[in-house]
XYZ file of C-alpha atoms in Angstrom:
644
model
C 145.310 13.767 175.578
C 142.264 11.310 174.856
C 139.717 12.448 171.884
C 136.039 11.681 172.248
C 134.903 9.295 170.136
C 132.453 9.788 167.504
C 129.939 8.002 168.647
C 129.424 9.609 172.280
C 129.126 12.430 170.259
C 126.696 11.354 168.211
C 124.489 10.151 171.398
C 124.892 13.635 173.133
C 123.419 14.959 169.961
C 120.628 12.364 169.546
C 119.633 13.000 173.834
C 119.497 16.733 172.942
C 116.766 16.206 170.096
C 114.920 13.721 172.566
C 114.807 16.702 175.451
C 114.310 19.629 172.911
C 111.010 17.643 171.494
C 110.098 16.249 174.722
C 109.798 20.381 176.149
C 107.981 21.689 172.752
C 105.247 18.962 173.359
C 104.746 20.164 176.700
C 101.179 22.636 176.336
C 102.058 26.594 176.768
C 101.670 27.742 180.444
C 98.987 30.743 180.862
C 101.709 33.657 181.489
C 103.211 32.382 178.042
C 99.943 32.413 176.036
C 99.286 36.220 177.924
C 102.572 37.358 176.775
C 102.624 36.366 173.056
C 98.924 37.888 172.949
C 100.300 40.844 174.159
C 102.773 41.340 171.892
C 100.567 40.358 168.775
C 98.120 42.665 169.924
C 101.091 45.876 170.235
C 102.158 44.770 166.781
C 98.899 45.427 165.611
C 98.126 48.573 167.017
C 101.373 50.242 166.032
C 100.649 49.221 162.504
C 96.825 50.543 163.185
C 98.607 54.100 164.606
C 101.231 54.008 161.827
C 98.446 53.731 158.911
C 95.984 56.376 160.713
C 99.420 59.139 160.959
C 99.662 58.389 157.421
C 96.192 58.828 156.684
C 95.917 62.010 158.495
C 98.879 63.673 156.968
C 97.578 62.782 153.296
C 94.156 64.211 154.097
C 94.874 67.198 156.103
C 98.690 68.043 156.091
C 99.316 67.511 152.229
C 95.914 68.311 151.429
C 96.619 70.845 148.791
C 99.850 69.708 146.985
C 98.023 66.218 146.417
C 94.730 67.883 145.586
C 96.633 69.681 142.805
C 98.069 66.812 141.479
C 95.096 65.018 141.443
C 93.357 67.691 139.167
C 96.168 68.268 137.380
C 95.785 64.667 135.899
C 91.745 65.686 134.898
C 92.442 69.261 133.810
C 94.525 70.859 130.603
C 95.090 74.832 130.108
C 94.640 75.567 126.706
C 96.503 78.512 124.706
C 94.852 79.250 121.674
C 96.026 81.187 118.712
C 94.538 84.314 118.780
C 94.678 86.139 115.414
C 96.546 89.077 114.906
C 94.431 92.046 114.319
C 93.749 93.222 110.820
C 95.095 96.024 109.598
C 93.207 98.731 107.027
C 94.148 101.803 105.372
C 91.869 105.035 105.679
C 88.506 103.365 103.286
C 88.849 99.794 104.666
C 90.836 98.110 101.907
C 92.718 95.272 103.791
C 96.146 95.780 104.471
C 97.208 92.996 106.643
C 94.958 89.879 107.738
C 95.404 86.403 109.522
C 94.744 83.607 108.137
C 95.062 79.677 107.313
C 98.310 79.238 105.586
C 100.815 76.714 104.936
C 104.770 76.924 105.225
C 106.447 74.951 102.551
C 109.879 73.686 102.931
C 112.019 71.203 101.246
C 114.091 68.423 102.788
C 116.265 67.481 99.775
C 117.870 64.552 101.384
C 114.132 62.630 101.076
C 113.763 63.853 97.494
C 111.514 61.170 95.422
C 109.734 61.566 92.429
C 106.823 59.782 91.727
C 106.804 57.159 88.558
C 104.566 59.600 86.320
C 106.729 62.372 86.778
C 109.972 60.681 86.897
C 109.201 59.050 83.117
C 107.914 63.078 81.797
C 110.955 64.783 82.809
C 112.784 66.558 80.022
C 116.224 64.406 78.442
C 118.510 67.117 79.759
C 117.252 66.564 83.474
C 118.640 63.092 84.592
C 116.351 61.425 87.099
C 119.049 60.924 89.753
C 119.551 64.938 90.010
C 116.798 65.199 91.994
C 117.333 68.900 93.161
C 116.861 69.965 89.250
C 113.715 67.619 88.811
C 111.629 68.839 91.691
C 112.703 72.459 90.911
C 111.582 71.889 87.103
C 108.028 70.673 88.788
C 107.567 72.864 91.514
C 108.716 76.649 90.061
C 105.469 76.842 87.885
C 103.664 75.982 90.479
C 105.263 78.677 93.299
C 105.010 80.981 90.009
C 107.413 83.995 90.695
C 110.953 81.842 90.729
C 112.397 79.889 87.675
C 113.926 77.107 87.854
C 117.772 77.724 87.968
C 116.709 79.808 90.959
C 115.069 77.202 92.771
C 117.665 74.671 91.740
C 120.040 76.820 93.386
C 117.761 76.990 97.241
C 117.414 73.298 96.941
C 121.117 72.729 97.033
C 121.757 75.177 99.865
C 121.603 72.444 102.416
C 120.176 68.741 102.848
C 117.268 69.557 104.789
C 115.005 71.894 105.721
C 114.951 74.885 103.528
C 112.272 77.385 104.070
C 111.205 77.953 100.444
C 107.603 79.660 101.103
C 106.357 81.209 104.809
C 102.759 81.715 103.440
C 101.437 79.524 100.397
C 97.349 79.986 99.871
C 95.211 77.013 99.674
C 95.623 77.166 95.659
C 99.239 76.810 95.612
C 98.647 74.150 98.718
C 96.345 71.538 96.587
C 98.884 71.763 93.172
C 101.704 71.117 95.611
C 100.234 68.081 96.865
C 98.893 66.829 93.244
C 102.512 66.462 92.757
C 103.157 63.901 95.410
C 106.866 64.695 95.758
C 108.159 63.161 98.769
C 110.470 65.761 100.739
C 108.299 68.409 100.433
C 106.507 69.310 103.482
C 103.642 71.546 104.170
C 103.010 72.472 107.390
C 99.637 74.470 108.436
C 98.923 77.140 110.750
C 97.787 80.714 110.745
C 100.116 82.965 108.269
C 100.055 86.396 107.860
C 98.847 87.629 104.422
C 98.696 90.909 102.609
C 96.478 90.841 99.871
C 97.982 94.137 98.406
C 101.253 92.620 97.797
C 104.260 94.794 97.813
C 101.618 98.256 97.323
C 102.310 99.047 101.111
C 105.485 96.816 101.830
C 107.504 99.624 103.377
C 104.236 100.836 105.574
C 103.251 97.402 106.948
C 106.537 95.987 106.894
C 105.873 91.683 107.209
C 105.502 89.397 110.371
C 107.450 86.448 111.085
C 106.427 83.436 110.160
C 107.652 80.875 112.737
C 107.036 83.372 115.794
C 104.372 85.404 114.564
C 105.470 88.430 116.187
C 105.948 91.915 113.863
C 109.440 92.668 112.187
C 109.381 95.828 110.600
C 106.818 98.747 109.621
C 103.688 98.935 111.477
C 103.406 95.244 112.176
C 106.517 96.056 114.570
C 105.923 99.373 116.029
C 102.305 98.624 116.931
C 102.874 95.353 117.613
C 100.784 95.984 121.479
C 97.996 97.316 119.024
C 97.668 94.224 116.780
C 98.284 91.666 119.070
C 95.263 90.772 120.942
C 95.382 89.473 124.342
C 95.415 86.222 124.874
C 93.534 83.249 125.960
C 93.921 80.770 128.504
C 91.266 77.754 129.070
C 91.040 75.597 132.266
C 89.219 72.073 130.443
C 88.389 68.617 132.146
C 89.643 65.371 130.298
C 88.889 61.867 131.027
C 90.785 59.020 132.187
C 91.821 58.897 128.925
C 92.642 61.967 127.915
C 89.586 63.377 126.122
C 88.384 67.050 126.358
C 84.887 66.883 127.715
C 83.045 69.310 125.707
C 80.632 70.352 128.189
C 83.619 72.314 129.378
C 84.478 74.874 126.831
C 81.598 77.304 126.420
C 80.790 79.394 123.043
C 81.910 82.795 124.858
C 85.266 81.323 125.615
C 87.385 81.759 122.187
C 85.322 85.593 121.387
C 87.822 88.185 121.082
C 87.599 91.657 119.707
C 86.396 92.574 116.349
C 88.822 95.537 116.363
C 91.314 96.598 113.190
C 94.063 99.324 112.877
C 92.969 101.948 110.344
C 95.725 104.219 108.907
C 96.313 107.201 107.180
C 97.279 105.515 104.254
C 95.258 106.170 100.874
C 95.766 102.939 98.839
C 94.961 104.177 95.292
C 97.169 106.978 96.200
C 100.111 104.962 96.840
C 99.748 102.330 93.996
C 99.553 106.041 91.555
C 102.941 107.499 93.862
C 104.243 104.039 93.157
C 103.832 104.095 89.295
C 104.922 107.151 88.992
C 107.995 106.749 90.666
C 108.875 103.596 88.937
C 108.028 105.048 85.294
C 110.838 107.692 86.331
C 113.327 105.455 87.765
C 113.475 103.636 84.768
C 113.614 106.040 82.573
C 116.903 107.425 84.096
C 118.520 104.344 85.426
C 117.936 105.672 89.185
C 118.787 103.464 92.203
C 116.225 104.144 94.660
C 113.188 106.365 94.667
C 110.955 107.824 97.550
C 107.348 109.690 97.427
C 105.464 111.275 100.728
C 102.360 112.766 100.679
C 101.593 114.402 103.976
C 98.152 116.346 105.103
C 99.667 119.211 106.651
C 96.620 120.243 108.724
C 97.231 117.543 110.965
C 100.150 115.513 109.673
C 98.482 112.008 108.477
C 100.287 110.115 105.735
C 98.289 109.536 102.915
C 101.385 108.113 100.785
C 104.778 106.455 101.479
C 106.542 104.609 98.865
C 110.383 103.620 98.671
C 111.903 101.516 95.566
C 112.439 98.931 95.279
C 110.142 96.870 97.260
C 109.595 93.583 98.038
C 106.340 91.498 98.466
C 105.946 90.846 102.590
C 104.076 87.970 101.769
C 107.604 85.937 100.517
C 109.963 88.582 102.316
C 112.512 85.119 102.888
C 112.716 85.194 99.547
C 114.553 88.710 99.549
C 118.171 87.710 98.779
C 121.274 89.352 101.015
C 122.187 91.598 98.788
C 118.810 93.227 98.380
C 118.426 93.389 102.525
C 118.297 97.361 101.697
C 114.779 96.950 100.805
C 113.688 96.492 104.162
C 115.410 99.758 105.484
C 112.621 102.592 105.369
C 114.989 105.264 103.603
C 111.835 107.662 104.299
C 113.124 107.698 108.169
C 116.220 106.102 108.566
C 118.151 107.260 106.400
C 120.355 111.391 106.527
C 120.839 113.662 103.365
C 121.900 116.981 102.761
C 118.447 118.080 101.353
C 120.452 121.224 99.101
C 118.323 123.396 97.083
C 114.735 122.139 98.730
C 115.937 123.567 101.716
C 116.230 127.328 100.403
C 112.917 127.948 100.989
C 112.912 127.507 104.984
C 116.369 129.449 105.269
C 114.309 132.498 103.478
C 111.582 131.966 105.772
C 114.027 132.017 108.925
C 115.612 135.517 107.565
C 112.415 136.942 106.529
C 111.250 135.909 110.459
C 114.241 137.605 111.759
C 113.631 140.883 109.668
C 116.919 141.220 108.229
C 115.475 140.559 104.720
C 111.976 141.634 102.792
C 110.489 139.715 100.029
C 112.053 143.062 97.779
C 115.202 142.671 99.265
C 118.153 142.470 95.929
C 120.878 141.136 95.964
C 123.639 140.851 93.087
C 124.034 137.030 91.869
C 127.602 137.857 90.073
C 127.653 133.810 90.022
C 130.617 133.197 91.984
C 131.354 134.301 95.658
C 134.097 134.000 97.809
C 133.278 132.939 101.110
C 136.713 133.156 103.488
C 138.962 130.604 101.421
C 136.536 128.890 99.179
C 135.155 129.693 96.016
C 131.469 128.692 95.869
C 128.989 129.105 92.781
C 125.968 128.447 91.511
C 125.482 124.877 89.378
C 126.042 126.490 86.186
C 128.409 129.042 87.323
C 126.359 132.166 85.710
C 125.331 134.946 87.232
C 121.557 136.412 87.164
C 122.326 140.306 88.120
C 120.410 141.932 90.636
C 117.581 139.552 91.958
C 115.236 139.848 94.463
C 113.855 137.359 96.676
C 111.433 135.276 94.725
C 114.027 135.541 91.772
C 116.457 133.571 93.805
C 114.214 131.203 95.062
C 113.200 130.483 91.200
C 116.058 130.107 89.565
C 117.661 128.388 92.729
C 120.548 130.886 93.028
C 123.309 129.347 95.660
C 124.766 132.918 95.401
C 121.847 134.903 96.068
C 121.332 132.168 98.830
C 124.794 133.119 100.635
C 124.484 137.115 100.095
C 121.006 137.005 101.602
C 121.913 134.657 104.721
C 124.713 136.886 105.122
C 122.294 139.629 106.875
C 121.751 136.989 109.545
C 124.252 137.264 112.325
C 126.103 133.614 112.568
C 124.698 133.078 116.217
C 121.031 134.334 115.354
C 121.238 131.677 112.025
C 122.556 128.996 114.268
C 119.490 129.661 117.360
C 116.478 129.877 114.278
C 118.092 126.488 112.621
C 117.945 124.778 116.435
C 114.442 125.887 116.557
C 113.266 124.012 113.490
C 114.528 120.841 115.617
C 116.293 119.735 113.131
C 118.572 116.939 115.455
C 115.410 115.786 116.882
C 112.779 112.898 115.586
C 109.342 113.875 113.665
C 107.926 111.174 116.099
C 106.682 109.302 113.075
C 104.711 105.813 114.028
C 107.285 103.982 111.671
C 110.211 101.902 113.699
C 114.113 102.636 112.788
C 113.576 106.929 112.797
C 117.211 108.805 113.138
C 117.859 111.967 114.051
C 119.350 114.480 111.960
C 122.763 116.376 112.378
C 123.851 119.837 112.409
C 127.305 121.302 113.159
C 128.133 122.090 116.818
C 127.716 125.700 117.434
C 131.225 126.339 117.902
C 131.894 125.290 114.754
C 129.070 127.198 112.468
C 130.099 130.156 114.128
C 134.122 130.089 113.707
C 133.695 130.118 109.717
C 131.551 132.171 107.519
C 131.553 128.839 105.303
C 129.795 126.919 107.421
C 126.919 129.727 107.351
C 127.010 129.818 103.365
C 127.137 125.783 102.713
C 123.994 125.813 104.980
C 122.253 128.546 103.347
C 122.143 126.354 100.468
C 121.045 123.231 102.031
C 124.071 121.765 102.404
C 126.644 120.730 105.703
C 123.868 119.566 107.797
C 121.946 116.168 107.425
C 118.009 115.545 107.907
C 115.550 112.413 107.140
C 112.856 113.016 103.616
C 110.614 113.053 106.433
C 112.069 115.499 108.513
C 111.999 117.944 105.300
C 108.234 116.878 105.035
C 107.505 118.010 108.250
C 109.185 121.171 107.817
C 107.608 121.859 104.693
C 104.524 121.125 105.839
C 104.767 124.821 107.703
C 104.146 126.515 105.332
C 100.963 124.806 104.356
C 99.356 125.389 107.902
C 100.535 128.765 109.554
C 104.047 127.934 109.995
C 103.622 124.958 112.736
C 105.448 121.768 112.748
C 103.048 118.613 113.261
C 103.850 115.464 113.878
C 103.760 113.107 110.944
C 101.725 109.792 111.538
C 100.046 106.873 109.933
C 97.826 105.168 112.563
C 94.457 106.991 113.344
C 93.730 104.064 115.891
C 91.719 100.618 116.909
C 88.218 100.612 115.523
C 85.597 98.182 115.597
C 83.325 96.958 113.074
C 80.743 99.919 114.046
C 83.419 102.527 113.624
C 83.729 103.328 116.800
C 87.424 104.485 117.992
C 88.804 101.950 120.702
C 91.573 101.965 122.856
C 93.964 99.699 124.208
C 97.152 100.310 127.068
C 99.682 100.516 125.018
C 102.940 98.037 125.891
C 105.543 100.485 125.299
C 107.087 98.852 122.024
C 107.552 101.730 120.266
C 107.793 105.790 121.695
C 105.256 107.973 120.535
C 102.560 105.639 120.115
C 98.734 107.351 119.867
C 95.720 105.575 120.185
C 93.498 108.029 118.478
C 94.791 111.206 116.780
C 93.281 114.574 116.226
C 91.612 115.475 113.236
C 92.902 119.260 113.357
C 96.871 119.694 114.559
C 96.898 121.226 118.113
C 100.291 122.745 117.852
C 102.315 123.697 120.964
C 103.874 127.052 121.439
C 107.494 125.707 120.688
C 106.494 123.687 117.161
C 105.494 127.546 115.530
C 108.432 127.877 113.473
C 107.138 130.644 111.615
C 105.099 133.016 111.630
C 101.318 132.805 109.236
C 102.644 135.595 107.259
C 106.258 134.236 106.726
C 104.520 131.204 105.701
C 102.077 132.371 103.063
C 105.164 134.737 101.375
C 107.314 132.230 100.948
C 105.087 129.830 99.602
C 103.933 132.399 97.047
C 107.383 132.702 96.136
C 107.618 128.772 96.005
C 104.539 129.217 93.057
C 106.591 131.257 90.741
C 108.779 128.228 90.778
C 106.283 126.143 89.512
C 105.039 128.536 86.906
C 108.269 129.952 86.047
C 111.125 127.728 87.524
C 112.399 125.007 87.349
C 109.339 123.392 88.665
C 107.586 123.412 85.464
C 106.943 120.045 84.910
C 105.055 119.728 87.920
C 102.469 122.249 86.549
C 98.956 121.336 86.086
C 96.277 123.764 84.450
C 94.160 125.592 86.465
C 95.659 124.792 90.109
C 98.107 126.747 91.911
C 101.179 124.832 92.925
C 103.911 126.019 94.872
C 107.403 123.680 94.963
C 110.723 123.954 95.083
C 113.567 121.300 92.983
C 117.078 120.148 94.592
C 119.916 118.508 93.215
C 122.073 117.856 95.825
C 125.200 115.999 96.040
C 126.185 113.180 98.091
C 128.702 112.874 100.691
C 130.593 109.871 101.855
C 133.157 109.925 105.188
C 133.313 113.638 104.850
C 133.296 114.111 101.018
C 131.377 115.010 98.546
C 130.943 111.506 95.601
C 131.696 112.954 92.147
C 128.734 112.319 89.934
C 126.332 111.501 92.889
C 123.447 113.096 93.203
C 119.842 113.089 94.728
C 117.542 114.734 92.705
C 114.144 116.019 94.356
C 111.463 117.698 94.134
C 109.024 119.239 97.234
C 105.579 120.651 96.645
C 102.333 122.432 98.659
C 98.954 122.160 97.194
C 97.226 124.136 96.455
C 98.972 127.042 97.283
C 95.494 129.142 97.468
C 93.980 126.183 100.139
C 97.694 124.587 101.128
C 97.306 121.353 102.794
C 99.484 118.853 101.061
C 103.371 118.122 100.859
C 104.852 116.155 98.176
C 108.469 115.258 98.157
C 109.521 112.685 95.367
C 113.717 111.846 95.075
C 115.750 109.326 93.235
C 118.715 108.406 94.381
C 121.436 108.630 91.957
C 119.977 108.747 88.475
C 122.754 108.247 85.718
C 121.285 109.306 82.525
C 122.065 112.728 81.163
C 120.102 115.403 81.911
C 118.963 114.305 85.615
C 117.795 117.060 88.227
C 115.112 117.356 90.156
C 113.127 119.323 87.901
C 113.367 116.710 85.279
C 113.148 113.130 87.325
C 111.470 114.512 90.687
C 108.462 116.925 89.251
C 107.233 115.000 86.825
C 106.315 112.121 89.989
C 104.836 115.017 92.003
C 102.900 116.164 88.906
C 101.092 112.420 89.088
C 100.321 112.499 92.782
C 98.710 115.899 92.559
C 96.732 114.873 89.884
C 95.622 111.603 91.425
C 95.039 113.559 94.934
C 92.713 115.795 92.039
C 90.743 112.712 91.417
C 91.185 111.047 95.018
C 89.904 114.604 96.971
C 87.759 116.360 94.220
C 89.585 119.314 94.351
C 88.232 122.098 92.261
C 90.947 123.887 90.366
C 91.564 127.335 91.457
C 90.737 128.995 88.256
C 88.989 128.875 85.080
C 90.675 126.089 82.418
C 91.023 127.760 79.446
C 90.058 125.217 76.378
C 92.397 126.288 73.384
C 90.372 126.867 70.582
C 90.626 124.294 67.558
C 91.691 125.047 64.040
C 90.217 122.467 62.520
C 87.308 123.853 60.347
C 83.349 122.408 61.709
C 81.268 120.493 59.721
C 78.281 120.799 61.736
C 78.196 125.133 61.068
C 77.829 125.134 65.081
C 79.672 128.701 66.391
């Protein structure tokens, strides 16, 4: 087979480019120029249709999404911080307040000292343990930790250690005179309570980071402090500034409201001093004082030791945690011998007793297979009523219950509500406990152990409120601290409350309004057994609560503490509960320490002397008029002046 040459090919190629050039010269015919204007113009309009479909479905379709995005590029919602609302006690003085604060904390791993301070440290702190030189500089400054202490935080971790939640502007500008790098202060509204730790255990603190309550009042009204908040809708520019002409004056006003309470703050700070002067002197581990105005069940006093200051409440260390537990509501005791005085009045209701009713305290009973006694093991003879009350006779206590049928005792102790909460305004309230019936019924010991206060459990405020009946007719009211929201007129407002905490009033009643099922017993019960609660005051063991020229009526307990089931050896809480004045009753005082170890320690010795402070401060506080004449012992000292 013959190949083509190359060069025939190469003149077939070069005739094609002659007839290809030759037809491209040749001018367009008019059906060709037609058709490619045709199909320039249908390019065109498809593009024109195209861009109009698009147009139409950004300005009508997605109108609104693009609108909003649009605006959302020229408008910012602003949440201000609204401050928390101030809280009072019952004649203004400032409880709780917001304000500008800073939150210090310490980032040891950028610990530097500055050249000054560096060259004045002292020759046993070397300038490379850095921890130990900023603590040397900084604890006189925070003023209530030393420096070992602080030492200690600043070694906890490498970096950002909370050492103070709320520092005032004082503290703030020596901080910074320093010029310690790795400190940092950070600013923002803090809570602060200018009392200190006066009214800890009422107020309880607020959190620092989240600003929201954690204990006390700051946590069960928390729907009551915290003011509503705001929202603003502002305009920026293209460049992100706030026009002012957007935010008007009325915008950031809110409410000029505060929480009053019950609380009398001289009262307290005198409770407070009292109790500590007591605890100290017997080596006691915790202490409690209520004062409660029985009429209608405000709080004018609630102090628990120790305390701790809610304005550095981070600084509490684990071990001390206790001191945030309200022991005044959250905590069960077997009240003893201050609960003789209601099991009289629940006998004397039933009629199986008169106030000359005798019994024979031989000092020792047997009760089915126990052997029970009074403290001290002697017997008084035949006593009546008001006899055993005074000298606090556990015998006389049994032989007298004994007239009460074991059902009828169990029904009258239900009726005092005794597993049931007060209803306090205070978060972390339990319940007592009392045996089932079953139980109280298949013993006679059950019946005798609670005749003297013991085998049941109830809250110091639980025994307030029961006390408190015989003060005001023999009702139960419920005990409270918050009166309500008022404004800077003193006018009572109201908000809807959030449901934080059960039980929550706006605005109480002056006067108790007492529903049929809270009468626990009756006037007259009431006013006989509190007389009978005097002569332990002026002839008892309640002597040291005495104070001339007022009547006082009270009652002492020493009761011992169970663990598990079993009674501690050597543990006791010593108490002591008072009405004044028995011929006008309206207060309750209970004072107890917990566990005092120095010889000699019952209530009547640790507990009435506390009680004998209050009442005189509530003297001074109230203006109460004593009840009779003072009698002024006359001086033997001769006089100068010949005056008669």
């Amino acid at each position: 087979m013959t190949m083509p040459s190359s060069r025939s090919h190469q003149q077939r190629r070069q005739l094609y480019q002659r007839k290809k050039k030759a037809l491209l010269a040749q001018p367009p015919t008019p059906h060709v120029l037609r058709l490619r204007l045709l199909v320039i113009l249908g390019v065109f309009l498809l593009g024109l249709l195209g861009l109009t479909s698009r147009l139409v479905y950004l300005q009508v379709v997605d109108y609104e999404r693009l609108g909003a995005i649009a605006q959302s590029q020229h408008q910012v919602t602003l949440r201000p911080y609204i401050p928390r609302r101030t809280i009072v006690d019952r004649n203004n003085n400032i409880l709780a307040l917001d304000r500008i604060a800073y939150t210090l904390y310490a980032h040891p791993i950028g610990f530097r000292l500055p050249k000054e301070l560096e060259e004045n440290l002292p020759e046993a702190i070397a300038p490379t343990d850095l921890p130990k030189a900023v603590a040397h500089y900084l604890a006189p400054v925070l003023g209530d930790i030393t420096p070992d202490d602080l030492e200690s935080q600043l070694r906890q971790q490498r970096s950002g250690i909370l050492l103070r939640p709320s520092l005032d502007q004082a503290k703030v500008d020596e901080i910074r005179r320093l010029r310690i790098d790795g400190l940092e202060l950070i600013e923002r509204y803090g809570r602060f309570y200018p009392q200190g730790s006066a009214a800890a255990e009422i107020t309880g603190y607020v959190q620092a980071d989240e600003h929201i309550g954690q204990a006390g009042i700051e946590l069960s009204q928390e729907s009551q402090i915290q003011r509503e908040p705001i929202s603003l809708a502002l305009r920026r520019n293209a460049r992100g500034a706030i026009l002012p002409g957007d935010l008007q004056a009325e915008a950031m006003k809110y409410d000029d409201w505060e929480l009053q309470l019950s609380l009398d703050l001289p009262l307290q700070e005198a409770a407070r001093n009292a109790m500590q002067k007591q605890m100290a002197a017997y080596k006691a581990k915790r202490g409690i004082v209520i004062v409660m105005d029985a009429r209608n069940g405000e709080i004018l006093s609630l102090v628990t030791e120790p305390s701790y200051d809610p304005n550095n409440y981070a600084q509490v260390t684990p071990e001390n945690y206790d001191v945030f537990k309200n022991w005044a509501v959250a905590d069960l005791y077997e009240p003893g011998s201050t609960f003789k005085p209601i099991n009289i009045a629940l006998a004397l209701d039933a009629g199986v007793i008169s106030p000359s009713t005798v019994v024979n305290d031989t000092g020792t009973i047997q009760v089915g297979p126990h052997r029970m006694k009074n403290y001290n093991g002697a017997g008084n003879g035949l006593i009546d009523v008001a006899h055993v009350l005074r000298v606090s006779s556990n015998v006389g206590m049994i032989r007298l219950m004994q007239n009460l049928p074991q059902n009828d005792y169990y029904d009258r102790l239900q009726s005092l509500k005794l597993t049931e909460l007060t209803g306090i305004d205070l978060p972390g309230e339990v319940a007592g406990s009392i045996k089932s019936r079953e139980k109280f019924t298949s013993s006679p010991v059950e019946a005798a152990v609670n005749s003297f206060g013991q085998g049941f459990t109830l809250t110091p405020i639980k025994l307030v409120q029961l006390h408190g009946a015989f003060a005001n007719g023999g009702t139960l009211v419920r005990p409270h601290l918050v009166r309500g929201l008022f404004d800077s007129q003193g006018q009572a407002q109201n908000v809807t409350p959030k449901a934080v905490i059960p039980r929550n009033p706006q605005q109480l009643p002056t006067q108790a309004e007492p529903e049929a099922d809270n009468q626990i017993f009756s006037p007259e019960t009431a006013q006989t057994v509190l007389e009978m609660m005097e002569t332990v005051v002026t002839d008892g063991s309640g002597e040291k609560s005495k104070i001339a020229g007022y009547r006082i009526g009270g009652k002492t307990g020493t009761a011992q503490k169970a663990q598990n089931g079993r009674y501690i050896p050597g543990s006791y809480i010593t108490s002591f509960v008072s009405i004044f004045p028995v011929d006008e009753p309206r207060y309750v005082i209970l004072a107890a320490a917990d566990e005092p170890t120095e010889p000699n320690s019952f209530g009547g010795t640790v507990a009435a002397p506390v009680v004998h402070d209050v009442i005189q401060a509530l003297i001074l506080r109230e203006k109460i008029p004593p009840s009779e004449a003072i009698a002024i012992p006359q001086s033997n000292a001769s006089d100068d002046s010949g005056n008669e």
